[in-house]
Coordinates of C-alpha atoms in Angstrom, one line a residue:
M1 CA 50.6 180.1 27.2
E2 CA 52.4 183.9 28.1
S3 CA 51.9 183.6 31.9
L4 CA 54.2 180.7 31.6
Y5 CA 57.0 182.8 30.8
I6 CA 56.5 185.4 33.5
R7 CA 59.5 187.1 35.3
H8 CA 59.6 188.8 38.2
L9 CA 61.0 191.6 36.3
D10 CA 57.7 192.0 33.9
D11 CA 56.0 194.8 36.1
P12 CA 59.0 197.1 36.7
L13 CA 60.0 197.1 33.2
R14 CA 56.6 197.7 31.4
T15 CA 55.6 200.4 33.5
H16 CA 59.0 201.4 33.2
F17 CA 58.1 204.3 30.9
T18 CA 54.9 205.5 32.7
K19 CA 57.2 207.1 34.9
R20 CA 60.1 208.0 33.6
R21 CA 61.5 209.1 30.4
E22 CA 64.8 207.7 31.0
I23 CA 66.4 204.6 29.0
L24 CA 65.6 201.7 30.4
V25 CA 69.1 199.7 30.0
L26 CA 68.5 195.5 30.8
L27 CA 71.9 193.9 31.8
G28 CA 72.6 189.7 32.3
S29 CA 74.4 187.1 31.2
R30 CA 73.9 185.8 27.6
Q31 CA 70.7 183.9 27.5
S32 CA 69.1 184.7 30.5
G33 CA 65.7 185.9 28.7
K34 CA 66.8 189.8 27.8
T35 CA 65.8 189.6 24.4
T36 CA 62.7 187.6 25.1
L37 CA 61.7 189.5 27.7
V38 CA 61.6 193.1 26.3
K39 CA 60.0 191.4 22.8
R40 CA 57.2 190.3 25.0
L41 CA 56.8 193.6 27.3
F42 CA 56.8 195.8 24.6
P43 CA 55.6 194.4 21.1
D44 CA 55.1 197.3 19.0
A45 CA 58.9 198.7 19.6
Q46 CA 61.1 198.2 16.4
Y47 CA 63.8 195.6 17.4
L48 CA 67.7 196.2 16.3
L49 CA 70.1 193.4 17.3
V50 CA 73.6 195.1 17.2
D51 CA 75.1 191.4 16.4
N52 CA 74.0 192.3 12.6
E53 CA 76.8 194.0 10.4
P54 CA 74.7 195.8 8.6
V55 CA 72.9 197.4 12.2
R56 CA 76.3 197.7 14.1
R57 CA 77.7 199.9 11.1
M58 CA 74.4 202.0 11.0
L59 CA 74.7 202.6 14.7
E60 CA 78.6 202.7 14.7
S61 CA 78.2 206.2 12.4
Y62 CA 77.1 208.4 15.4
D63 CA 74.9 210.0 12.9
V64 CA 71.2 211.7 13.8
N65 CA 70.3 211.5 10.6
V66 CA 71.3 208.3 10.1
Y67 CA 69.7 206.5 12.7
R68 CA 66.6 209.1 12.0
S69 CA 66.3 207.4 8.1
A70 CA 66.7 203.6 9.7
L71 CA 63.1 204.4 12.5
K72 CA 60.1 202.8 10.8
S73 CA 56.9 204.9 10.4
G74 CA 55.5 205.7 13.4
T75 CA 58.3 203.9 15.7
T76 CA 57.9 205.0 19.4
K77 CA 59.9 202.4 21.4
L78 CA 63.2 201.2 19.9
I79 CA 64.6 198.1 21.2
I80 CA 68.7 198.0 21.1
D81 CA 69.6 194.4 21.6
E82 CA 73.6 193.4 22.7
I83 CA 74.4 197.1 22.8
H84 CA 77.9 196.4 24.6
L85 CA 78.5 195.3 20.8
L86 CA 79.1 198.8 19.8
S87 CA 82.7 200.6 19.9
N88 CA 80.7 203.3 21.9
P89 CA 77.3 202.3 23.2
G90 CA 76.9 205.4 25.2
R91 CA 77.8 207.6 22.8
A92 CA 74.8 205.8 20.0
A93 CA 72.0 205.8 23.0
K94 CA 73.2 209.4 23.5
I95 CA 72.2 210.8 20.7
I96 CA 69.1 208.7 20.0
Y97 CA 68.0 209.9 23.8
D98 CA 68.6 213.8 23.7
Q99 CA 67.6 214.0 19.2
L100 CA 64.8 211.6 18.7
P101 CA 61.1 211.5 20.4
I102 CA 61.3 208.0 21.2
Q103 CA 61.9 205.5 24.3
L104 CA 64.6 203.4 24.3
I105 CA 65.5 200.1 25.8
L106 CA 69.0 198.7 25.6
T107 CA 70.3 195.2 26.4
G108 CA 73.8 193.9 27.4
S109 CA 75.6 190.6 28.3
S110 CA 78.4 192.8 30.0
S111 CA 78.2 195.1 32.4
F112 CA 81.7 196.2 32.4
H113 CA 81.5 197.1 28.8
I114 CA 78.5 199.1 29.1
K115 CA 79.5 200.4 32.3
N116 CA 82.8 201.5 31.4
R117 CA 81.5 203.0 28.4
T118 CA 78.9 204.7 29.2
A119 CA 79.4 206.2 32.4
E120 CA 80.1 209.8 31.4
S121 CA 77.6 210.1 28.2
L122 CA 74.7 208.1 30.1
T123 CA 75.0 209.9 33.6
G124 CA 71.1 210.9 34.7
R125 CA 69.6 209.4 31.5
K126 CA 69.3 205.8 32.2
I127 CA 67.8 203.6 35.0
D128 CA 69.6 200.3 35.0
Y129 CA 67.6 196.5 35.5
Y130 CA 69.3 193.2 35.7
L131 CA 68.1 189.7 34.8
F132 CA 69.6 187.0 36.3
P133 CA 69.0 183.3 35.7
L134 CA 65.5 182.2 36.6
T135 CA 64.5 182.4 40.3
F136 CA 63.1 179.0 42.0
S137 CA 59.9 180.1 41.6
E138 CA 60.4 181.4 38.1
Y139 CA 61.0 177.7 37.3
L140 CA 58.3 176.3 38.7
V141 CA 55.9 178.3 37.0
Q142 CA 57.5 178.3 33.6
T143 CA 57.2 173.9 33.9
G144 CA 53.9 174.4 34.9
V145 CA 54.0 173.3 38.3
E146 CA 52.9 176.8 40.0
E147 CA 50.8 179.2 38.9
T148 CA 51.9 182.3 40.3
L149 CA 55.4 184.2 41.0
N150 CA 56.4 184.6 44.8
F151 CA 59.3 185.1 46.9
D152 CA 58.6 182.7 49.3
L153 CA 62.4 181.3 50.2
F154 CA 64.3 184.6 50.4
Q155 CA 60.4 186.1 52.5
R156 CA 60.8 183.2 54.9
I157 CA 64.6 184.0 55.7
V158 CA 64.1 187.9 56.4
R159 CA 60.6 187.8 58.4
D160 CA 60.8 187.5 61.8
S161 CA 59.4 184.1 62.1
W162 CA 60.2 180.9 60.2
S163 CA 57.0 179.2 58.7
E164 CA 56.7 175.7 57.2
S165 CA 55.5 175.2 54.1
Y166 CA 53.7 172.2 52.5
R167 CA 54.0 171.7 48.5
L168 CA 52.1 169.6 46.8
F169 CA 54.2 168.5 44.2
D170 CA 58.4 166.3 44.5
K171 CA 60.6 169.3 45.8
G172 CA 63.2 166.9 46.2
S173 CA 63.5 165.4 42.8
I174 CA 63.2 169.1 41.5
L175 CA 65.5 170.7 43.5
S176 CA 68.1 167.6 42.3
R177 CA 67.3 168.8 38.9
V178 CA 68.2 172.6 39.7
L179 CA 71.4 171.6 41.5
L180 CA 72.8 169.8 38.6
Y181 CA 71.4 171.6 35.9
G182 CA 70.6 174.8 37.0
L183 CA 67.9 177.7 36.2
Y184 CA 68.9 179.1 32.3
P185 CA 65.8 179.7 30.7
N186 CA 66.5 177.4 27.7
L187 CA 66.6 174.1 30.3
V188 CA 63.1 174.5 30.9
N189 CA 62.2 172.3 28.2
N190 CA 65.3 170.3 27.6
P191 CA 66.1 169.9 31.4
M192 CA 68.9 167.6 31.2
D193 CA 70.9 168.9 28.0
V194 CA 74.5 168.4 29.2
D195 CA 75.9 169.5 25.5
Y196 CA 74.2 172.7 25.8
L197 CA 75.5 173.8 29.1
K198 CA 78.9 172.8 28.2
N199 CA 78.8 174.9 25.4
F200 CA 77.2 177.5 27.0
A201 CA 79.1 178.1 29.6
E202 CA 82.0 178.4 27.1
S203 CA 80.2 180.9 25.0
L204 CA 79.6 183.2 28.6
V205 CA 83.6 183.9 29.2
F206 CA 84.8 183.0 25.6
K207 CA 82.3 184.5 23.3
D208 CA 81.8 188.2 25.2
I209 CA 84.7 188.6 27.3
L210 CA 87.1 187.3 24.5
E211 CA 85.5 189.2 21.8
L212 CA 85.7 192.3 23.9
E213 CA 89.2 192.1 24.0
L214 CA 89.0 192.1 27.7
I215 CA 91.0 188.8 28.2
E216 CA 94.3 188.1 26.6
N217 CA 95.0 184.5 28.1
K218 CA 92.0 181.9 27.5
R219 CA 93.6 178.8 28.9
L220 CA 94.1 180.6 32.4
A221 CA 90.8 182.2 32.5
A222 CA 89.6 178.8 32.0
D223 CA 92.0 177.6 34.6
L224 CA 90.8 179.9 37.4
L225 CA 86.8 179.4 36.4
K226 CA 87.6 175.9 37.3
M227 CA 89.7 176.8 40.1
L228 CA 86.9 178.8 41.2
A229 CA 84.2 176.5 40.5
Y230 CA 85.8 173.7 43.0
R231 CA 86.5 176.3 45.8
V232 CA 82.7 177.4 45.8
G233 CA 81.5 178.5 49.4
S234 CA 85.1 178.5 50.7
L235 CA 86.9 181.3 51.5
I236 CA 89.5 182.6 48.6
S237 CA 93.2 184.6 48.7
Y238 CA 94.0 186.2 45.3
A239 CA 97.6 185.5 46.3
E240 CA 97.1 181.6 46.7
L241 CA 95.2 181.8 43.1
A242 CA 98.0 183.8 41.5
S243 CA 100.8 180.9 43.3
S244 CA 98.8 177.8 42.0
L245 CA 98.1 179.0 38.2
G246 CA 101.6 180.8 37.9
A247 CA 100.3 184.2 37.4
D248 CA 100.4 187.6 38.7
Q249 CA 97.7 188.7 42.0
R250 CA 96.5 191.8 39.7
T251 CA 95.2 189.1 36.2
I252 CA 93.8 187.2 38.8
K253 CA 92.0 190.2 40.4
R254 CA 90.5 191.5 37.4
Y255 CA 89.9 188.2 35.6
I256 CA 87.4 187.4 38.3
E257 CA 86.2 191.1 38.3
L258 CA 85.5 190.6 34.7
F259 CA 83.5 186.8 35.4
E260 CA 81.5 188.7 38.1
Q261 CA 80.8 191.5 35.8
S262 CA 79.2 189.3 33.4
F263 CA 77.3 187.8 35.4
I264 CA 79.4 184.0 35.6
I265 CA 80.1 184.8 39.4
F266 CA 79.8 186.9 42.6
R267 CA 81.5 187.7 45.6
L268 CA 80.7 187.5 48.7
Y269 CA 82.2 189.4 51.4
P270 CA 83.0 188.9 55.2
F271 CA 80.8 190.7 57.9
T272 CA 82.6 192.2 60.7
G273 CA 81.6 194.1 63.7
N274 CA 84.7 195.3 64.4
R275 CA 86.2 192.0 66.3
R276 CA 89.8 191.7 66.2
D277 CA 89.1 188.0 65.9
E278 CA 86.9 188.1 62.7
I279 CA 87.8 187.4 59.1
V280 CA 87.6 190.9 57.3
K281 CA 89.1 190.3 53.8
S282 CA 88.8 187.1 52.3
P283 CA 85.5 186.9 50.2
K284 CA 83.7 183.7 49.4
I285 CA 83.1 183.1 45.4
Y286 CA 79.5 181.8 44.1
Y287 CA 78.2 180.9 40.4
Y288 CA 75.1 183.1 39.9
D289 CA 73.9 179.1 38.2
T290 CA 74.7 175.9 39.7
G291 CA 74.3 173.8 36.0
V292 CA 76.9 176.7 35.2
R293 CA 79.3 175.4 37.7
N294 CA 79.2 172.0 37.3
A295 CA 79.5 172.6 33.6
V296 CA 82.9 174.4 34.2
I297 CA 84.2 171.1 36.0
G298 CA 82.5 168.8 33.9
D299 CA 80.5 166.6 36.6
F300 CA 76.9 166.1 36.1
S301 CA 77.0 162.9 38.5
E302 CA 73.6 162.6 40.6
L303 CA 73.2 164.1 43.3
A304 CA 73.1 161.3 45.7
I305 CA 76.9 160.5 45.4
R306 CA 78.1 163.5 45.1
P307 CA 80.7 164.8 47.7
D308 CA 79.9 168.8 46.9
R309 CA 76.3 168.5 47.2
G310 CA 76.3 170.6 50.2
A311 CA 78.3 173.3 48.2
L312 CA 75.8 173.1 45.8
F313 CA 73.3 173.6 47.8
E314 CA 74.4 176.8 49.7
N315 CA 75.5 178.2 46.4
F316 CA 71.8 177.8 45.2
I317 CA 70.6 179.6 48.2
I318 CA 72.5 182.3 48.4
A319 CA 72.2 182.8 44.2
E320 CA 68.4 183.0 45.2
C321 CA 68.6 185.6 48.2
V322 CA 71.3 187.8 45.8
K323 CA 68.2 187.7 42.9
A324 CA 65.2 188.3 45.2
N325 CA 67.0 191.4 47.0
A326 CA 67.8 192.9 43.9
Y327 CA 64.1 192.0 42.4
T328 CA 62.5 192.9 45.5
G329 CA 64.4 196.2 46.3
S330 CA 64.7 195.2 50.1
G331 CA 68.2 196.5 50.5
Y332 CA 69.5 194.3 52.3
T333 CA 73.6 193.8 52.4
L334 CA 74.9 190.1 52.0
R335 CA 77.8 188.9 53.8
Y336 CA 79.1 185.8 55.3
W337 CA 80.7 185.4 58.8
R338 CA 83.3 183.9 60.1
S339 CA 85.8 184.0 63.2
K340 CA 89.6 183.1 63.3
Q341 CA 88.9 180.2 65.2
K342 CA 86.6 178.8 61.9
S343 CA 83.4 179.3 63.5
E344 CA 81.1 180.4 60.6
V345 CA 77.5 181.6 59.6
D346 CA 76.6 181.1 55.8
L347 CA 75.0 184.1 55.4
V348 CA 74.2 187.5 57.4
L349 CA 71.7 190.0 55.9
T350 CA 71.7 193.7 57.5
K351 CA 69.6 196.4 56.5
G352 CA 69.7 199.3 59.9
N353 CA 69.6 197.9 62.9
R354 CA 68.5 194.7 61.6
M355 CA 70.4 191.2 61.3
I356 CA 69.6 187.7 60.2
G357 CA 72.2 185.0 60.2
V358 CA 71.2 182.2 58.1
E359 CA 72.9 179.0 58.4
I360 CA 72.9 176.2 55.0
K361 CA 73.0 172.7 54.9
Y362 CA 71.6 170.0 52.4
G363 CA 70.7 167.9 55.6
K364 CA 70.3 168.7 59.4
A365 CA 71.8 171.3 60.8
S366 CA 72.5 173.7 63.7
F367 CA 73.2 177.4 64.2
S368 CA 76.4 178.7 65.5
Q369 CA 76.4 179.3 69.0
A370 CA 79.3 181.3 68.7
F371 CA 78.0 183.9 66.5
M372 CA 74.7 184.1 68.5
R373 CA 76.6 184.5 71.6
R374 CA 78.7 187.6 70.2
Y375 CA 75.5 189.4 68.5
P376 CA 72.2 188.0 70.6
G377 CA 70.0 191.0 68.6
A378 CA 70.3 188.9 65.7
T379 CA 67.1 186.8 64.4
Y380 CA 68.7 183.2 63.1
K381 CA 67.5 180.7 60.6
V382 CA 68.3 177.2 59.3
V383 CA 68.0 176.4 55.8
T384 CA 68.1 172.8 55.0
A385 CA 66.6 171.0 51.6
E386 CA 63.7 169.6 53.2
N387 CA 62.0 173.4 54.6
F388 CA 64.1 175.5 51.8
Y389 CA 60.6 176.2 50.2

């Protein structure tokens, strides 16, 4: 059964300590599978959960002798789960790394908290890995539909030619389920658990971020997340959001940064060839998971009757590309393109002199002629619900 739970990060994490001694830091949102993954890959490691009060008190002693006495005999690897809950996670990790002969594995749900409290003390001592919600391929493997992982969706986009694929399963029904309920691992066995998703969406924000005292106004945060959910795939203006919510721009921008650093949303910035009539500032907002997005707005109605199914599909494809680009280390920069005349390309991938424009539509679509005229050396792809996988 273990093969059903494989993730794209299995090999990079499993081989981490064969190549280096640096601390393995695994970051990702709550319930993305971090604990399951490190426990499966390092079954002999001693495990400490910071959410356990005695463990937290022990680690917050910041005393190497206390740490040494807490280690079991023969321990060579140590997992510290939810390290971001410590008052100074970097200090604890530095003491262990510098003074104890063990390999250290850290997990955390809030990159903001970890990075801001470990940046100085762990410089040169750690390697960060990011675990996202399942990719479409991981979902297919974990549900037993396919046997091996792949990056077919992303690779078909970045390859020079577009090849049609033929699958022996009902791609449409699986896509509908994924667009509605998302790709968090706990939903594999309970694919339509709306109550779980609603509670989970709330805990993503209000357990991690509020516990860390990073957000002062819970109502404003909830309203902002909902407004962003309704504007998935649209250009956002911090000034407009602030005006609509009765808040100042600085707070709105900071909250969005916190949501992003907690792996709830991400921003896609505009691509510009330094032409005056191209959008150069306004980002677009996407959710890492469409199920969480739907939970935020409380809408799980059938895909066929949804006016936002195009936005959901666009969000899904772009999130898949973000995950694959990170997991493969492909090094593409992901942007969107829009002219002031409102010609638009949903996704532009660039690396070196290579440029790929991607139009994403749930139904049939054609590519922007304006973009093709401006960037004749680019490759152009159209991704739809029929040909995406």
